Structures are given as structure tokens and as C-alpha cells.
Amino acid sequence: MQWIDDLEVDAWNTVIEELVWHLRNGRTPTAISRQRLPDRGIEFRFNDVAPVFLPVEEDAFESHWKEAIAIIARFPQLNALRFRCNI
């Protein structure tokens, strides 16, 4: 799909890279959560499969989270996606 190709342009962001991978594999997340404990990273939640955890390095954690939210906001196909902070 063209919109996923357009989203992939921003795959330098680790959150977007993981999101694109899930979308290309037919899994649309319902929520993305940022967490620090017990491990630092991003959790992708789905309706039909178990959650997936993506570890993120400390130096990229905050910036990639904020940038991912801004990037995703440009795509109306992802309007139902929810963001959570479990810190």
C-alpha cells in the first residue's frame, strides 16, 4: 500500500520501523505504549495476537517516541491507534 510506503520513509525512527514491519505483516496495532520498567522500550498491542516489546536505547528513547507520534499523526489510516505511557 502506498501509505505504508510513505510511512516507511521515516523508518530511521525505531518505533516507525517496527510499526511498518507489523503493518506489512498484516498486523495493525491498537495501541503503542512507552515503558521504562522493568525494561525500557515500546510495546505494540494488537486485538488478535500477543503484545510485542521493542527495546529502545536510552539515547533514542524520548526523541524517537515524540517523533513517532508526530509522524503517525500525518496518516489518517492510523487515527484509531492509541498512545500510552507506562512509566
PDB file of N, CA and C in Angstrom:
ATOM      1  N   MET A   1       0.830  -1.186   0.000  1.00  0.00           N
ATOM      2  CA  MET A   1       0.000   0.000   0.000  1.00  0.00           C
ATOM      3  C   MET A   1       0.876   1.251   0.000  1.00  0.00           C
ATOM      4  N   GLN A   2       0.442   2.217  -0.738  1.00  0.00           N
ATOM      5  CA  GLN A   2       1.240   3.426  -0.887  1.00  0.00           C
ATOM      6  C   GLN A   2       1.452   4.148   0.439  1.00  0.00           C
ATOM      7  N   TRP A   3       0.429   4.225   1.289  1.00  0.00           N
ATOM      8  CA  TRP A   3       0.578   4.963   2.539  1.00  0.00           C
ATOM      9  C   TRP A   3       1.602   4.295   3.461  1.00  0.00           C
ATOM     10  N   ILE A   4       1.710   2.971   3.399  1.00  0.00           N
ATOM     11  CA  ILE A   4       2.742   2.286   4.201  1.00  0.00           C
ATOM     12  C   ILE A   4       4.117   2.596   3.628  1.00  0.00           C
ATOM     13  N   ASP A   5       4.233   2.646   2.301  1.00  0.00           N
ATOM     14  CA  ASP A   5       5.496   3.058   1.673  1.00  0.00           C
ATOM     15  C   ASP A   5       5.869   4.468   2.112  1.00  0.00           C
ATOM     16  N   ASP A   6       4.880   5.357   2.165  1.00  0.00           N
ATOM     17  CA  ASP A   6       5.135   6.738   2.595  1.00  0.00           C
ATOM     18  C   ASP A   6       5.569   6.778   4.065  1.00  0.00           C
ATOM     19  N   LEU A   7       4.945   5.961   4.894  1.00  0.00           N
ATOM     20  CA  LEU A   7       5.325   5.881   6.304  1.00  0.00           C
ATOM     21  C   LEU A   7       6.745   5.345   6.455  1.00  0.00           C
ATOM     22  N   GLU A   8       7.114   4.401   5.607  1.00  0.00           N
ATOM     23  CA  GLU A   8       8.435   3.775   5.685  1.00  0.00           C
ATOM     24  C   GLU A   8       9.575   4.756   5.420  1.00  0.00           C
ATOM     25  N   VAL A   9       9.286   5.864   4.767  1.00  0.00           N
ATOM     26  CA  VAL A   9      10.309   6.894   4.543  1.00  0.00           C
ATOM     27  C   VAL A   9      10.900   7.345   5.873  1.00  0.00           C
ATOM     28  N   ASP A  10      10.086   7.297   6.931  1.00  0.00           N
ATOM     29  CA  ASP A  10      10.534   7.709   8.257  1.00  0.00           C
ATOM     30  C   ASP A  10      10.983   6.538   9.118  1.00  0.00           C
ATOM     31  N   ALA A  11      11.369   5.429   8.501  1.00  0.00           N
ATOM     32  CA  ALA A  11      11.773   4.239   9.252  1.00  0.00           C
ATOM     33  C   ALA A  11      13.142   4.375   9.910  1.00  0.00           C
ATOM     34  N   TRP A  12      13.805   5.521   9.789  1.00  0.00           N
ATOM     35  CA  TRP A  12      15.018   5.773  10.569  1.00  0.00           C
ATOM     36  C   TRP A  12      14.647   5.830  12.049  1.00  0.00           C
ATOM     37  N   ASN A  13      13.376   6.099  12.338  1.00  0.00           N
ATOM     38  CA  ASN A  13      12.857   6.112  13.701  1.00  0.00           C
ATOM     39  C   ASN A  13      12.527   4.662  14.069  1.00  0.00           C
ATOM     40  N   THR A  14      13.069   4.169  15.188  1.00  0.00           N
ATOM     41  CA  THR A  14      12.896   2.760  15.547  1.00  0.00           C
ATOM     42  C   THR A  14      11.437   2.373  15.771  1.00  0.00           C
ATOM     43  N   VAL A  15      10.638   3.280  16.293  1.00  0.00           N
ATOM     44  CA  VAL A  15       9.219   2.993  16.516  1.00  0.00           C
ATOM     45  C   VAL A  15       8.506   2.844  15.166  1.00  0.00           C
ATOM     46  N   ILE A  16       8.784   3.736  14.248  1.00  0.00           N
ATOM     47  CA  ILE A  16       8.174   3.685  12.914  1.00  0.00           C
ATOM     48  C   ILE A  16       8.640   2.450  12.159  1.00  0.00           C
ATOM     49  N   GLU A  17       9.907   2.118  12.264  1.00  0.00           N
ATOM     50  CA  GLU A  17      10.434   0.922  11.603  1.00  0.00           C
ATOM     51  C   GLU A  17       9.673  -0.326  12.064  1.00  0.00           C
ATOM     52  N   GLU A  18       9.469  -0.460  13.365  1.00  0.00           N
ATOM     53  CA  GLU A  18       8.732  -1.606  13.902  1.00  0.00           C
ATOM     54  C   GLU A  18       7.266  -1.570  13.464  1.00  0.00           C
ATOM     55  N   LEU A  19       6.660  -0.392  13.490  1.00  0.00           N
ATOM     56  CA  LEU A  19       5.271  -0.240  13.063  1.00  0.00           C
ATOM     57  C   LEU A  19       5.102  -0.672  11.608  1.00  0.00           C
ATOM     58  N   VAL A  20       5.988  -0.237  10.745  1.00  0.00           N
ATOM     59  CA  VAL A  20       5.926  -0.602   9.327  1.00  0.00           C
ATOM     60  C   VAL A  20       6.044  -2.114   9.177  1.00  0.00           C
ATOM     61  N   TRP A  21       6.931  -2.737   9.933  1.00  0.00           N
ATOM     62  CA  TRP A  21       7.099  -4.184   9.857  1.00  0.00           C
ATOM     63  C   TRP A  21       5.784  -4.889  10.189  1.00  0.00           C
ATOM     64  N   HIS A  22       5.133  -4.462  11.269  1.00  0.00           N
ATOM     65  CA  HIS A  22       3.862  -5.076  11.656  1.00  0.00           C
ATOM     66  C   HIS A  22       2.794  -4.850  10.590  1.00  0.00           C
ATOM     67  N   LEU A  23       2.703  -3.639  10.066  1.00  0.00           N
ATOM     68  CA  LEU A  23       1.708  -3.331   9.036  1.00  0.00           C
ATOM     69  C   LEU A  23       1.922  -4.186   7.788  1.00  0.00           C
ATOM     70  N   ARG A  24       3.157  -4.335   7.370  1.00  0.00           N
ATOM     71  CA  ARG A  24       3.465  -5.147   6.181  1.00  0.00           C
ATOM     72  C   ARG A  24       3.157  -6.626   6.416  1.00  0.00           C
ATOM     73  N   ASN A  25       3.124  -7.037   7.675  1.00  0.00           N
ATOM     74  CA  ASN A  25       2.814  -8.426   8.006  1.00  0.00           C
ATOM     75  C   ASN A  25       1.351  -8.606   8.415  1.00  0.00           C
ATOM     76  N   GLY A  26       0.522  -7.609   8.084  1.00  0.00           N
ATOM     77  CA  GLY A  26      -0.914  -7.729   8.278  1.00  0.00           C
ATOM     78  C   GLY A  26      -1.405  -7.521   9.694  1.00  0.00           C
ATOM     79  N   ARG A  27      -0.585  -6.926  10.545  1.00  0.00           N
ATOM     80  CA  ARG A  27      -0.982  -6.685  11.939  1.00  0.00           C
ATOM     81  C   ARG A  27      -0.999  -5.190  12.213  1.00  0.00           C
ATOM     82  N   THR A  28      -2.192  -4.660  12.447  1.00  0.00           N
ATOM     83  CA  THR A  28      -2.329  -3.248  12.776  1.00  0.00           C
ATOM     84  C   THR A  28      -2.456  -3.112  14.290  1.00  0.00           C
ATOM     85  N   PRO A  29      -1.522  -2.409  14.936  1.00  0.00           N
ATOM     86  CA  PRO A  29      -1.618  -2.253  16.387  1.00  0.00           C
ATOM     87  C   PRO A  29      -2.819  -1.407  16.795  1.00  0.00           C
ATOM     88  N   THR A  30      -3.356  -1.708  17.977  1.00  0.00           N
ATOM     89  CA  THR A  30      -4.430  -0.894  18.546  1.00  0.00           C
ATOM     90  C   THR A  30      -3.859   0.154  19.484  1.00  0.00           C
ATOM     91  N   ALA A  31      -2.668  -0.135  20.039  1.00  0.00           N
ATOM     92  CA  ALA A  31      -2.028   0.801  20.969  1.00  0.00           C
ATOM     93  C   ALA A  31      -0.517   0.598  20.942  1.00  0.00           C
ATOM     94  N   ILE A  32       0.180   1.698  21.190  1.00  0.00           N
ATOM     95  CA  ILE A  32       1.627   1.660  21.361  1.00  0.00           C
ATOM     96  C   ILE A  32       1.911   2.305  22.713  1.00  0.00           C
ATOM     97  N   SER A  33       2.656   1.579  23.552  1.00  0.00           N
ATOM     98  CA  SER A  33       2.940   2.062  24.906  1.00  0.00           C
ATOM     99  C   SER A  33       4.436   2.262  25.110  1.00  0.00           C
ATOM    100  N   ARG A  34       4.752   3.349  25.756  1.00  0.00           N
ATOM    101  CA  ARG A  34       6.142   3.632  26.138  1.00  0.00           C
ATOM    102  C   ARG A  34       6.308   3.164  27.573  1.00  0.00           C
ATOM    103  N   GLN A  35       7.379   2.434  27.858  1.00  0.00           N
ATOM    104  CA  GLN A  35       7.608   1.988  29.230  1.00  0.00           C
ATOM    105  C   GLN A  35       9.089   2.022  29.574  1.00  0.00           C
ATOM    106  N   ARG A  36       9.356   2.159  30.852  1.00  0.00           N
ATOM    107  CA  ARG A  36      10.729   2.170  31.363  1.00  0.00           C
ATOM    108  C   ARG A  36      11.013   0.986  32.281  1.00  0.00           C
ATOM    109  N   LEU A  37       9.984   0.464  32.924  1.00  0.00           N
ATOM    110  CA  LEU A  37      10.187  -0.619  33.882  1.00  0.00           C
ATOM    111  C   LEU A  37       9.325  -1.811  33.492  1.00  0.00           C
ATOM    112  N   PRO A  38       9.747  -3.028  33.543  1.00  0.00           N
ATOM    113  CA  PRO A  38      11.076  -3.413  34.013  1.00  0.00           C
ATOM    114  C   PRO A  38      12.167  -3.165  32.975  1.00  0.00           C
ATOM    115  N   ASP A  39      11.783  -3.055  31.703  1.00  0.00           N
ATOM    116  CA  ASP A  39      12.751  -2.763  30.634  1.00  0.00           C
ATOM    117  C   ASP A  39      12.307  -1.521  29.881  1.00  0.00           C
ATOM    118  N   ARG A  40      13.258  -0.830  29.298  1.00  0.00           N
ATOM    119  CA  ARG A  40      12.973   0.385  28.539  1.00  0.00           C
ATOM    120  C   ARG A  40      12.660   0.019  27.099  1.00  0.00           C
ATOM    121  N   GLY A  41      11.518   0.513  26.630  1.00  0.00           N
ATOM    122  CA  GLY A  41      11.184   0.249  25.248  1.00  0.00           C
ATOM    123  C   GLY A  41       9.737   0.583  24.926  1.00  0.00           C
ATOM    124  N   ILE A  42       9.282   0.039  23.819  1.00  0.00           N
ATOM    125  CA  ILE A  42       7.957   0.316  23.283  1.00  0.00           C
ATOM    126  C   ILE A  42       7.220  -1.017  23.129  1.00  0.00           C
ATOM    127  N   GLU A  43       5.967  -1.036  23.594  1.00  0.00           N
ATOM    128  CA  GLU A  43       5.141  -2.228  23.457  1.00  0.00           C
ATOM    129  C   GLU A  43       4.035  -1.954  22.446  1.00  0.00           C
ATOM    130  N   PHE A  44       3.896  -2.855  21.499  1.00  0.00           N
ATOM    131  CA  PHE A  44       2.838  -2.786  20.495  1.00  0.00           C
ATOM    132  C   PHE A  44       1.750  -3.773  20.907  1.00  0.00           C
ATOM    133  N   ARG A  45       0.504  -3.296  21.004  1.00  0.00           N
ATOM    134  CA  ARG A  45      -0.632  -4.157  21.371  1.00  0.00           C
ATOM    135  C   ARG A  45      -1.553  -4.329  20.167  1.00  0.00           C
ATOM    136  N   PHE A  46      -2.101  -5.540  20.068  1.00  0.00           N
ATOM    137  CA  PHE A  46      -2.956  -5.914  18.953  1.00  0.00           C
ATOM    138  C   PHE A  46      -4.230  -6.559  19.484  1.00  0.00           C
ATOM    139  N   ASN A  47      -5.265  -6.595  18.662  1.00  0.00           N
ATOM    140  CA  ASN A  47      -6.502  -7.281  19.041  1.00  0.00           C
ATOM    141  C   ASN A  47      -6.365  -8.793  18.953  1.00  0.00           C
ATOM    142  N   ASP A  48      -5.600  -9.265  17.976  1.00  0.00           N
ATOM    143  CA  ASP A  48      -5.615 -10.686  17.652  1.00  0.00           C
ATOM    144  C   ASP A  48      -4.343 -11.468  17.972  1.00  0.00           C
ATOM    145  N   VAL A  49      -3.286 -10.807  18.410  1.00  0.00           N
ATOM    146  CA  VAL A  49      -2.044 -11.513  18.760  1.00  0.00           C
ATOM    147  C   VAL A  49      -1.464 -10.908  20.043  1.00  0.00           C
ATOM    148  N   ALA A  50      -0.534 -11.625  20.637  1.00  0.00           N
ATOM    149  CA  ALA A  50       0.101 -11.172  21.875  1.00  0.00           C
ATOM    150  C   ALA A  50       0.871  -9.872  21.641  1.00  0.00           C
ATOM    151  N   PRO A  51       1.033  -9.057  22.689  1.00  0.00           N
ATOM    152  CA  PRO A  51       1.818  -7.827  22.559  1.00  0.00           C
ATOM    153  C   PRO A  51       3.268  -8.135  22.168  1.00  0.00           C
ATOM    154  N   VAL A  52       3.891  -7.171  21.522  1.00  0.00           N
ATOM    155  CA  VAL A  52       5.288  -7.288  21.100  1.00  0.00           C
ATOM    156  C   VAL A  52       6.062  -6.148  21.742  1.00  0.00           C
ATOM    157  N   PHE A  53       7.207  -6.465  22.366  1.00  0.00           N
ATOM    158  CA  PHE A  53       8.034  -5.460  23.022  1.00  0.00           C
ATOM    159  C   PHE A  53       9.267  -5.173  22.189  1.00  0.00           C
ATOM    160  N   LEU A  54       9.552  -3.886  21.994  1.00  0.00           N
ATOM    161  CA  LEU A  54      10.723  -3.429  21.248  1.00  0.00           C
ATOM    162  C   LEU A  54      11.642  -2.672  22.196  1.00  0.00           C
ATOM    163  N   PRO A  55      12.793  -3.245  22.563  1.00  0.00           N
ATOM    164  CA  PRO A  55      13.741  -2.492  23.402  1.00  0.00           C
ATOM    165  C   PRO A  55      14.267  -1.281  22.626  1.00  0.00           C
ATOM    166  N   VAL A  56      14.423  -0.155  23.320  1.00  0.00           N
ATOM    167  CA  VAL A  56      14.940   1.068  22.695  1.00  0.00           C
ATOM    168  C   VAL A  56      16.059   1.616  23.571  1.00  0.00           C
ATOM    169  N   GLU A  57      17.156   1.981  22.940  1.00  0.00           N
ATOM    170  CA  GLU A  57      18.306   2.542  23.660  1.00  0.00           C
ATOM    171  C   GLU A  57      17.930   3.859  24.333  1.00  0.00           C
ATOM    172  N   GLU A  58      18.549   4.138  25.448  1.00  0.00           N
ATOM    173  CA  GLU A  58      18.248   5.335  26.234  1.00  0.00           C
ATOM    174  C   GLU A  58      18.401   6.618  25.418  1.00  0.00           C
ATOM    175  N   ASP A  59      19.464   6.720  24.627  1.00  0.00           N
ATOM    176  CA  ASP A  59      19.711   7.967  23.895  1.00  0.00           C
ATOM    177  C   ASP A  59      18.648   8.259  22.835  1.00  0.00           C
ATOM    178  N   ALA A  60      17.928   7.240  22.390  1.00  0.00           N
ATOM    179  CA  ALA A  60      16.901   7.447  21.370  1.00  0.00           C
ATOM    180  C   ALA A  60      15.489   7.351  21.926  1.00  0.00           C
ATOM    181  N   PHE A  61      15.355   6.935  23.159  1.00  0.00           N
ATOM    182  CA  PHE A  61      14.045   6.608  23.726  1.00  0.00           C
ATOM    183  C   PHE A  61      13.059   7.765  23.652  1.00  0.00           C
ATOM    184  N   GLU A  62      13.390   8.876  24.235  1.00  0.00           N
ATOM    185  CA  GLU A  62      12.484  10.026  24.311  1.00  0.00           C
ATOM    186  C   GLU A  62      12.250  10.661  22.941  1.00  0.00           C
ATOM    187  N   SER A  63      13.326  10.883  22.204  1.00  0.00           N
ATOM    188  CA  SER A  63      13.184  11.563  20.912  1.00  0.00           C
ATOM    189  C   SER A  63      12.423  10.703  19.898  1.00  0.00           C
ATOM    190  N   HIS A  64      12.700   9.416  19.839  1.00  0.00           N
ATOM    191  CA  HIS A  64      12.008   8.561  18.879  1.00  0.00           C
ATOM    192  C   HIS A  64      10.528   8.435  19.225  1.00  0.00           C
ATOM    193  N   TRP A  65      10.192   8.406  20.508  1.00  0.00           N
ATOM    194  CA  TRP A  65       8.789   8.341  20.922  1.00  0.00           C
ATOM    195  C   TRP A  65       8.037   9.584  20.437  1.00  0.00           C
ATOM    196  N   LYS A  66       8.570  10.751  20.753  1.00  0.00           N
ATOM    197  CA  LYS A  66       7.906  12.007  20.375  1.00  0.00           C
ATOM    198  C   LYS A  66       7.814  12.164  18.864  1.00  0.00           C
ATOM    199  N   GLU A  67       8.888  11.837  18.169  1.00  0.00           N
ATOM    200  CA  GLU A  67       8.888  11.951  16.708  1.00  0.00           C
ATOM    201  C   GLU A  67       7.902  10.964  16.078  1.00  0.00           C
ATOM    202  N   ALA A  68       7.808   9.758  16.636  1.00  0.00           N
ATOM    203  CA  ALA A  68       6.890   8.752  16.097  1.00  0.00           C
ATOM    204  C   ALA A  68       5.440   9.226  16.200  1.00  0.00           C
ATOM    205  N   ILE A  69       5.087   9.833  17.316  1.00  0.00           N
ATOM    206  CA  ILE A  69       3.720  10.344  17.481  1.00  0.00           C
ATOM    207  C   ILE A  69       3.414  11.393  16.413  1.00  0.00           C
ATOM    208  N   ALA A  70       4.365  12.284  16.165  1.00  0.00           N
ATOM    209  CA  ALA A  70       4.174  13.322  15.151  1.00  0.00           C
ATOM    210  C   ALA A  70       4.086  12.718  13.743  1.00  0.00           C
ATOM    211  N   ILE A  71       4.908  11.728  13.458  1.00  0.00           N
ATOM    212  CA  ILE A  71       4.894  11.087  12.138  1.00  0.00           C
ATOM    213  C   ILE A  71       3.569  10.357  11.924  1.00  0.00           C
ATOM    214  N   ILE A  72       3.147   9.588  12.907  1.00  0.00           N
ATOM    215  CA  ILE A  72       1.911   8.807  12.799  1.00  0.00           C
ATOM    216  C   ILE A  72       0.697   9.723  12.630  1.00  0.00           C
ATOM    217  N   ALA A  73       0.737  10.891  13.236  1.00  0.00           N
ATOM    218  CA  ALA A  73      -0.389  11.837  13.138  1.00  0.00           C
ATOM    219  C   ALA A  73      -0.652  12.277  11.697  1.00  0.00           C
ATOM    220  N   ARG A  74       0.332  12.151  10.830  1.00  0.00           N
ATOM    221  CA  ARG A  74       0.159  12.538   9.429  1.00  0.00           C
ATOM    222  C   ARG A  74      -0.615  11.501   8.612  1.00  0.00           C
ATOM    223  N   PHE A  75      -0.910  10.340   9.204  1.00  0.00           N
ATOM    224  CA  PHE A  75      -1.525   9.243   8.469  1.00  0.00           C
ATOM    225  C   PHE A  75      -2.916   8.943   9.024  1.00  0.00           C
ATOM    226  N   PRO A  76      -3.965   9.377   8.329  1.00  0.00           N
ATOM    227  CA  PRO A  76      -5.325   9.148   8.811  1.00  0.00           C
ATOM    228  C   PRO A  76      -5.658   7.656   8.945  1.00  0.00           C
ATOM    229  N   GLN A  77      -4.944   6.806   8.239  1.00  0.00           N
ATOM    230  CA  GLN A  77      -5.179   5.364   8.333  1.00  0.00           C
ATOM    231  C   GLN A  77      -4.867   4.842   9.738  1.00  0.00           C
ATOM    232  N   LEU A  78      -4.131   5.617  10.520  1.00  0.00           N
ATOM    233  CA  LEU A  78      -3.729   5.197  11.867  1.00  0.00           C
ATOM    234  C   LEU A  78      -4.424   6.007  12.958  1.00  0.00           C
ATOM    235  N   ASN A  79      -5.525   6.690  12.606  1.00  0.00           N
ATOM    236  CA  ASN A  79      -6.239   7.520  13.578  1.00  0.00           C
ATOM    237  C   ASN A  79      -6.722   6.754  14.799  1.00  0.00           C
ATOM    238  N   ALA A  80      -7.033   5.483  14.659  1.00  0.00           N
ATOM    239  CA  ALA A  80      -7.544   4.684  15.779  1.00  0.00           C
ATOM    240  C   ALA A  80      -6.431   4.232  16.729  1.00  0.00           C
ATOM    241  N   LEU A  81      -5.188   4.378  16.327  1.00  0.00           N
ATOM    242  CA  LEU A  81      -4.055   3.956  17.146  1.00  0.00           C
ATOM    243  C   LEU A  81      -3.942   4.834  18.387  1.00  0.00           C
ATOM    244  N   ARG A  82      -3.799   4.236  19.541  1.00  0.00           N
ATOM    245  CA  ARG A  82      -3.693   4.949  20.814  1.00  0.00           C
ATOM    246  C   ARG A  82      -2.281   4.868  21.351  1.00  0.00           C
ATOM    247  N   PHE A  83      -1.875   5.927  22.018  1.00  0.00           N
ATOM    248  CA  PHE A  83      -0.545   6.009  22.627  1.00  0.00           C
ATOM    249  C   PHE A  83      -0.693   6.016  24.146  1.00  0.00           C
ATOM    250  N   ARG A  84       0.165   5.264  24.814  1.00  0.00           N
ATOM    251  CA  ARG A  84       0.131   5.179  26.273  1.00  0.00           C
ATOM    252  C   ARG A  84       1.536   5.292  26.815  1.00  0.00           C
ATOM    253  N   CYS A  85       1.624   5.816  28.029  1.00  0.00           N
ATOM    254  CA  CYS A  85       2.903   5.885  28.740  1.00  0.00           C
ATOM    255  C   CYS A  85       2.776   5.054  30.023  1.00  0.00           C
ATOM    256  N   ASN A  86       3.513   3.970  30.074  1.00  0.00           N
ATOM    257  CA  ASN A  86       3.532   3.100  31.252  1.00  0.00           C
ATOM    258  C   ASN A  86       4.898   3.221  31.912  1.00  0.00           C
ATOM    259  N   ILE A  87       5.149   4.353  32.513  1.00  0.00           N
ATOM    260  CA  ILE A  87       6.468   4.613  33.079  1.00  0.00           C
ATOM    261  C   ILE A  87       6.451   4.437  34.569  1.00  0.00           C
TER     262      ILE A  87
END
